[in-house]
C-alpha positions as a Python dict, from the first residue, in 0.01 Angstrom:
ca = {
    (1, 'X'): (0, 0, 0),
    (2, 'X'): (130, -260, -242),
    (3, 'X'): (-19, -608, -259),
    (4, 'X'): (259, -777, -53),
    (5, 'X'): (213, -525, 238),
    (6, 'X'): (-154, -572, 229),
    (7, 'X'): (-147, -944, 263),
    (8, 'X'): (114, -919, 534),
    (9, 'X'): (-113, -672, 718),
    (10, 'X'): (-412, -916, 687),
    (11, 'X'): (-201, -1201, 817),
    (12, 'X'): (-78, -1010, 1118),
    (13, 'X'): (-445, -907, 1187),
    (14, 'X'): (-565, -1272, 1191),
    (15, 'X'): (-297, -1362, 1452),
    (16, 'X'): (-411, -1082, 1682),
    (17, 'X'): (-772, -1189, 1651),
    (18, 'X'): (-704, -1558, 1722),
    (19, 'X'): (-512, -1464, 2028),
    (20, 'X'): (-780, -1227, 2160),
    (21, 'X'): (-1125, -1348, 2019),
    (22, 'X'): (-1463, -1305, 2171),
    (23, 'X'): (-1591, -1657, 2241),
    (24, 'X'): (-1946, -1715, 2349),
    (25, 'X'): (-2061, -1864, 2672),
    (26, 'X'): (-2314, -2082, 2522),
    (27, 'X'): (-2565, -2041, 2217),
    (28, 'X'): (-2616, -1786, 1960),
    (29, 'X'): (-2767, -1523, 2188),
    (30, 'X'): (-2447, -1495, 2399),
    (31, 'X'): (-2243, -1484, 2074),
    (32, 'X'): (-2433, -1177, 1963),
    (33, 'X'): (-2408, -1009, 2295),
    (34, 'X'): (-2030, -1071, 2354),
    (35, 'X'): (-1932, -961, 2001),
    (36, 'X'): (-2052, -613, 2104),
    (37, 'X'): (-1781, -589, 2372),
    (38, 'X'): (-1526, -310, 2314),
    (39, 'X'): (-1203, -453, 2169),
    (40, 'X'): (-1023, -395, 2502),
    (41, 'X'): (-1277, -607, 2685),
    (42, 'X'): (-1267, -918, 2461),
    (43, 'X'): (-1238, -1252, 2637),
    (44, 'X'): (-943, -1492, 2595),
    (45, 'X'): (-1014, -1801, 2366),
    (46, 'X'): (-1222, -2058, 2556),
    (47, 'X'): (-1398, -2280, 2290),
    (48, 'X'): (-1494, -2511, 2572),
    (49, 'X'): (-1764, -2265, 2682),
    (50, 'X'): (-1985, -2422, 2427),
    (51, 'X'): (-2166, -2691, 2626),
    (52, 'X'): (-2274, -3015, 2440),
    (53, 'X'): (-2648, -3075, 2452),
    (54, 'X'): (-2762, -3293, 2744),
    (55, 'X'): (-2910, -3557, 2502),
    (56, 'X'): (-2565, -3650, 2387),
    (57, 'X'): (-2507, -3851, 2691),
    (58, 'X'): (-2153, -3903, 2830),
    (59, 'X'): (-1908, -3758, 2578),
    (60, 'X'): (-1653, -3985, 2411),
    (61, 'X'): (-1293, -3865, 2435),
    (62, 'X'): (-1136, -3681, 2135),
    (63, 'X'): (-830, -3899, 2190),
    (64, 'X'): (-818, -4273, 2190),
    (65, 'X'): (-676, -4417, 2512),
    (66, 'X'): (-486, -4725, 2624),
    (67, 'X'): (-164, -4878, 2496),
    (68, 'X'): (-32, -4860, 2154),
    (69, 'X'): (-223, -5075, 1907),
    (70, 'X'): (-70, -5323, 1671),
    (71, 'X'): (-103, -5086, 1374),
    (72, 'X'): (86, -4793, 1540),
    (73, 'X'): (456, -4791, 1479),
    (74, 'X'): (696, -4807, 1775),
    (75, 'X'): (844, -4477, 1650),
    (76, 'X'): (542, -4291, 1789),
    (77, 'X'): (639, -4310, 2165),
    (78, 'X'): (458, -4006, 2282),
    (79, 'X'): (148, -3988, 2062),
    (80, 'X'): (18, -4336, 1970),
    (81, 'X'): (-348, -4263, 1937),
    (82, 'X'): (-566, -4083, 1677),
    (83, 'X'): (-681, -3751, 1807),
    (84, 'X'): (-991, -3554, 1689),
    (85, 'X'): (-919, -3189, 1647),
    (86, 'X'): (-1206, -3054, 1859),
    (87, 'X'): (-1227, -2850, 2176),
    (88, 'X'): (-1145, -3036, 2498),
    (89, 'X'): (-1514, -3108, 2573),
    (90, 'X'): (-1550, -3261, 2226),
    (91, 'X'): (-1811, -3024, 2100),
    (92, 'X'): (-1795, -2753, 1826),
    (93, 'X'): (-2018, -2573, 1592),
    (94, 'X'): (-2037, -2503, 1217),
    (95, 'X'): (-2225, -2311, 958),
    (96, 'X'): (-2167, -2565, 684),
    (97, 'X'): (-2413, -2828, 567),
    (98, 'X'): (-2123, -3056, 466),
    (99, 'X'): (-1844, -2962, 707),
    (100, 'X'): (-1482, -3079, 731),
    (101, 'X'): (-1356, -3304, 1002),
    (102, 'X'): (-990, -3325, 1118),
    (103, 'X'): (-803, -3595, 1293),
    (104, 'X'): (-442, -3654, 1383),
    (105, 'X'): (-311, -3997, 1277),
    (106, 'X'): (2, -4121, 1440),
    (107, 'X'): (275, -4316, 1249),
    (108, 'X'): (133, -4634, 1100),
    (109, 'X'): (324, -4957, 1139),
    (110, 'X'): (460, -5026, 785),
    (111, 'X'): (404, -5407, 830),
    (112, 'X'): (28, -5341, 883),
    (113, 'X'): (-243, -5221, 637),
    (114, 'X'): (-509, -5080, 863),
    (115, 'X'): (-827, -4905, 754),
    (116, 'X'): (-983, -4590, 899),
    (117, 'X'): (-1358, -4586, 952),
    (118, 'X'): (-1559, -4260, 981),
    (119, 'X'): (-1913, -4273, 1118),
    (120, 'X'): (-2153, -3984, 1164),
    (121, 'X'): (-2454, -4044, 1396),
    (122, 'X'): (-2747, -3840, 1525),
    (123, 'X'): (-2771, -3771, 1898),
    (124, 'X'): (-2980, -4083, 1947),
    (125, 'X'): (-2720, -4293, 1763),
    (126, 'X'): (-2892, -4325, 1421),
    (127, 'X'): (-2616, -4363, 1158),
    (128, 'X'): (-2638, -4079, 908),
    (129, 'X'): (-2322, -4166, 707),
    (130, 'X'): (-2027, -4391, 720),
    (131, 'X'): (-1732, -4462, 502),
    (132, 'X'): (-1395, -4634, 504),
    (133, 'X'): (-1063, -4491, 407),
    (134, 'X'): (-824, -4775, 286),
    (135, 'X'): (-527, -4545, 237),
    (136, 'X'): (-410, -4365, 549),
    (137, 'X'): (-134, -4099, 520),
    (138, 'X'): (67, -4081, 835),
    (139, 'X'): (183, -3935, 1046),
    (140, 'X'): (-3, -3609, 1036),
    (141, 'X'): (-334, -3421, 1040),
    (142, 'X'): (-581, -3546, 777),
    (143, 'X'): (-921, -3410, 690),
    (144, 'X'): (-1230, -3508, 490),
    (145, 'X'): (-1566, -3357, 423),
    (146, 'X'): (-1916, -3499, 388),
    (147, 'X'): (-1943, -3572, 0),
    (148, 'X'): (-2078, -3295, -210),
    (149, 'X'): (-2303, -3489, -431),
    (150, 'X'): (-2674, -3566, -483),
    (151, 'X'): (-2842, -3778, -216),
    (152, 'X'): (-2540, -3728, 14),
    (153, 'X'): (-2621, -3638, 380),
    (154, 'X'): (-2614, -3286, 522),
    (155, 'X'): (-2621, -3151, 873),
    (156, 'X'): (-2967, -3009, 971),
    (157, 'X'): (-2977, -2679, 1131),
    (158, 'X'): (-2999, -2699, 1514),
    (159, 'X'): (-2931, -3068, 1535),
    (160, 'X'): (-2630, -3215, 1714),
    (161, 'X'): (-2435, -3504, 1566),
    (162, 'X'): (-2162, -3742, 1697),
    (163, 'X'): (-1874, -3851, 1478),
    (164, 'X'): (-1606, -4118, 1529),
    (165, 'X'): (-1293, -4213, 1364),
    (166, 'X'): (-1163, -4562, 1419),
    (167, 'X'): (-824, -4701, 1325),
    (168, 'X'): (-913, -5067, 1243),
    (169, 'X'): (-580, -5240, 1275),
    (170, 'X'): (-683, -5574, 1145),
    (171, 'X'): (-971, -5525, 901),
    (172, 'X'): (-989, -5893, 807),
    (173, 'X'): (-984, -6010, 1166),
    (174, 'X'): (-1285, -6026, 1403),
    (175, 'X'): (-1077, -5916, 1693),
    (176, 'X'): (-1125, -5545, 1733),
    (177, 'X'): (-945, -5509, 2063),
    (178, 'X'): (-654, -5325, 1905),
    (179, 'X'): (-866, -5062, 1739),
    (180, 'X'): (-812, -4700, 1830),
    (181, 'X'): (-1106, -4453, 1835),
    (182, 'X'): (-1129, -4079, 1856),
    (183, 'X'): (-1451, -3880, 1855),
    (184, 'X'): (-1619, -3546, 1854),
    (185, 'X'): (-1963, -3387, 1825),
    (186, 'X'): (-2083, -3104, 1601),
    (187, 'X'): (-2385, -2879, 1563),
    (188, 'X'): (-2478, -2674, 1267),
    (189, 'X'): (-2598, -2329, 1359),
    (190, 'X'): (-2745, -2042, 1168),
    (191, 'X'): (-2507, -1729, 1169),
    (192, 'X'): (-2627, -1436, 1377),
    (193, 'X'): (-2722, -1147, 1150),
    (194, 'X'): (-2414, -948, 1272),
    (195, 'X'): (-2177, -1236, 1192),
    (196, 'X'): (-2341, -1289, 846),
    (197, 'X'): (-2282, -915, 774),
    (198, 'X'): (-1915, -942, 870),
    (199, 'X'): (-1863, -1250, 662),
    (200, 'X'): (-2013, -1065, 366),
    (201, 'X'): (-1785, -772, 421),
    (202, 'X'): (-1478, -990, 465),
    (203, 'X'): (-1225, -895, 191),
    (204, 'X'): (-979, -1182, 240),
    (205, 'X'): (-960, -1546, 364),
    (206, 'X'): (-772, -1423, 673),
    (207, 'X'): (-1064, -1189, 753),
    (208, 'X'): (-1311, -1486, 736),
    (209, 'X'): (-1087, -1690, 975),
    (210, 'X'): (-1101, -1393, 1216),
    (211, 'X'): (-1487, -1381, 1197),
    (212, 'X'): (-1523, -1757, 1258),
    (213, 'X'): (-1298, -1738, 1559),
    (214, 'X'): (-1456, -1425, 1698),
    (215, 'X'): (-1798, -1594, 1701),
    (216, 'X'): (-1678, -1934, 1821),
    (217, 'X'): (-1752, -2133, 1512),
    (218, 'X'): (-1473, -2397, 1573),
    (219, 'X'): (-1503, -2630, 1267),
    (220, 'X'): (-1516, -2337, 1012),
    (221, 'X'): (-1227, -2154, 1178),
    (222, 'X'): (-1012, -2467, 1170),
    (223, 'X'): (-1107, -2555, 808),
    (224, 'X'): (-1046, -2197, 685),
    (225, 'X'): (-705, -2160, 836),
    (226, 'X'): (-603, -2512, 719),
    (227, 'X'): (-690, -2409, 361),
    (228, 'X'): (-479, -2106, 400),
    (229, 'X'): (-179, -2300, 525),
    (230, 'X'): (-204, -2546, 243),
    (231, 'X'): (-192, -2281, -31),
    (232, 'X'): (38, -2021, 129),
    (233, 'X'): (218, -2167, 423),
    (234, 'X'): (453, -1909, 604),
    (235, 'X'): (557, -1833, 967),
    (236, 'X'): (253, -1608, 1031),
    (237, 'X'): (4, -1866, 930),
    (238, 'X'): (187, -2126, 1130),
    (239, 'X'): (156, -1896, 1432),
    (240, 'X'): (-212, -1858, 1371),
    (241, 'X'): (-245, -2245, 1349),
    (242, 'X'): (-46, -2276, 1674),
    (243, 'X'): (-265, -2022, 1854),
    (244, 'X'): (-582, -2191, 1742),
    (245, 'X'): (-481, -2547, 1845),
    (246, 'X'): (-330, -2418, 2175),
    (247, 'X'): (-648, -2252, 2260),
    (248, 'X'): (-811, -2602, 2285),
    (249, 'X'): (-506, -2767, 2442),
    (250, 'X'): (-391, -2941, 2124),
    (251, 'X'): (-44, -2779, 2101),
    (252, 'X'): (122, -3120, 2115),
    (253, 'X'): (12, -3196, 1767),
    (254, 'X'): (28, -2837, 1628),
    (255, 'X'): (366, -2894, 1452),
    (256, 'X'): (255, -3219, 1293),
    (257, 'X'): (232, -3215, 905),
    (258, 'X'): (-92, -3093, 760),
    (259, 'X'): (-178, -3346, 496),
    (260, 'X'): (-386, -3272, 183),
    (261, 'X'): (-759, -3360, 231),
    (262, 'X'): (-866, -3714, 154),
    (263, 'X'): (-1068, -3723, -161),
    (264, 'X'): (-1377, -3918, -262),
    (265, 'X'): (-1151, -4138, -474),
    (266, 'X'): (-990, -4271, -156),
    (267, 'X'): (-1314, -4369, 14),
    (268, 'X'): (-1553, -4660, -7),
    (269, 'X'): (-1910, -4586, 82),
    (270, 'X'): (-2028, -4944, 129),
    (271, 'X'): (-2148, -5017, 477),
    (272, 'X'): (-1886, -5095, 738),
    (273, 'X'): (-1887, -5247, 1089),
    (274, 'X'): (-1976, -5024, 1373),
    (275, 'X'): (-1667, -4904, 1575),
}
């Protein structure tokens, strides 16, 4: 089999896995048990089966509500709020100490110069990290990771965190009524031994996507397939992406542009106001 056919086979495999993955009911033990199901008994994707810990309180919506804010262009008639790319219940898991977060940003009003604030908090609302993005590409799906440098925060194993992204329409104005907020929650988990073994044996990025999806690790599956699309976009990868977002009822933004990750040069780490 030549290289082209091999890559094509891997891509087709990833589509099948994303459309028929084994998603856990809740916690690592159920992940391990369900992964042993025969292939013909795998469950349909249902990322929402991960239940947020009770100490999170009432979950904040992944999509901002209300009317269009002053910084959203009138050319965004159907989607005029930022949307966090998370399961419908707002909760997902990761293996990463410094994970990547994704959010859809609608078309920005060219007459405005909004900022975007990202805040990461513990379950009891202690701020772990916050930063401001002063340049906001739009419309499209943007991403950013916790900075990989000394003294920067990491997610601790087994702990749940809340994160918010706020479009601050008028940064120099005390009036915050027009701000738009989207939110999610995240928990870093240790991979079950079987999953760790499968990741070690994975021979391609597509295989790793399949493993993340099969074990219900939302943030890592999303990040991995996004990286693939940015480097080798093709119809098969687009179908994978569509399948993944549709599995959490985000198909309305699945065809929006996938923008390059925001880099540290585009952030300011000085303290910002709470959303």
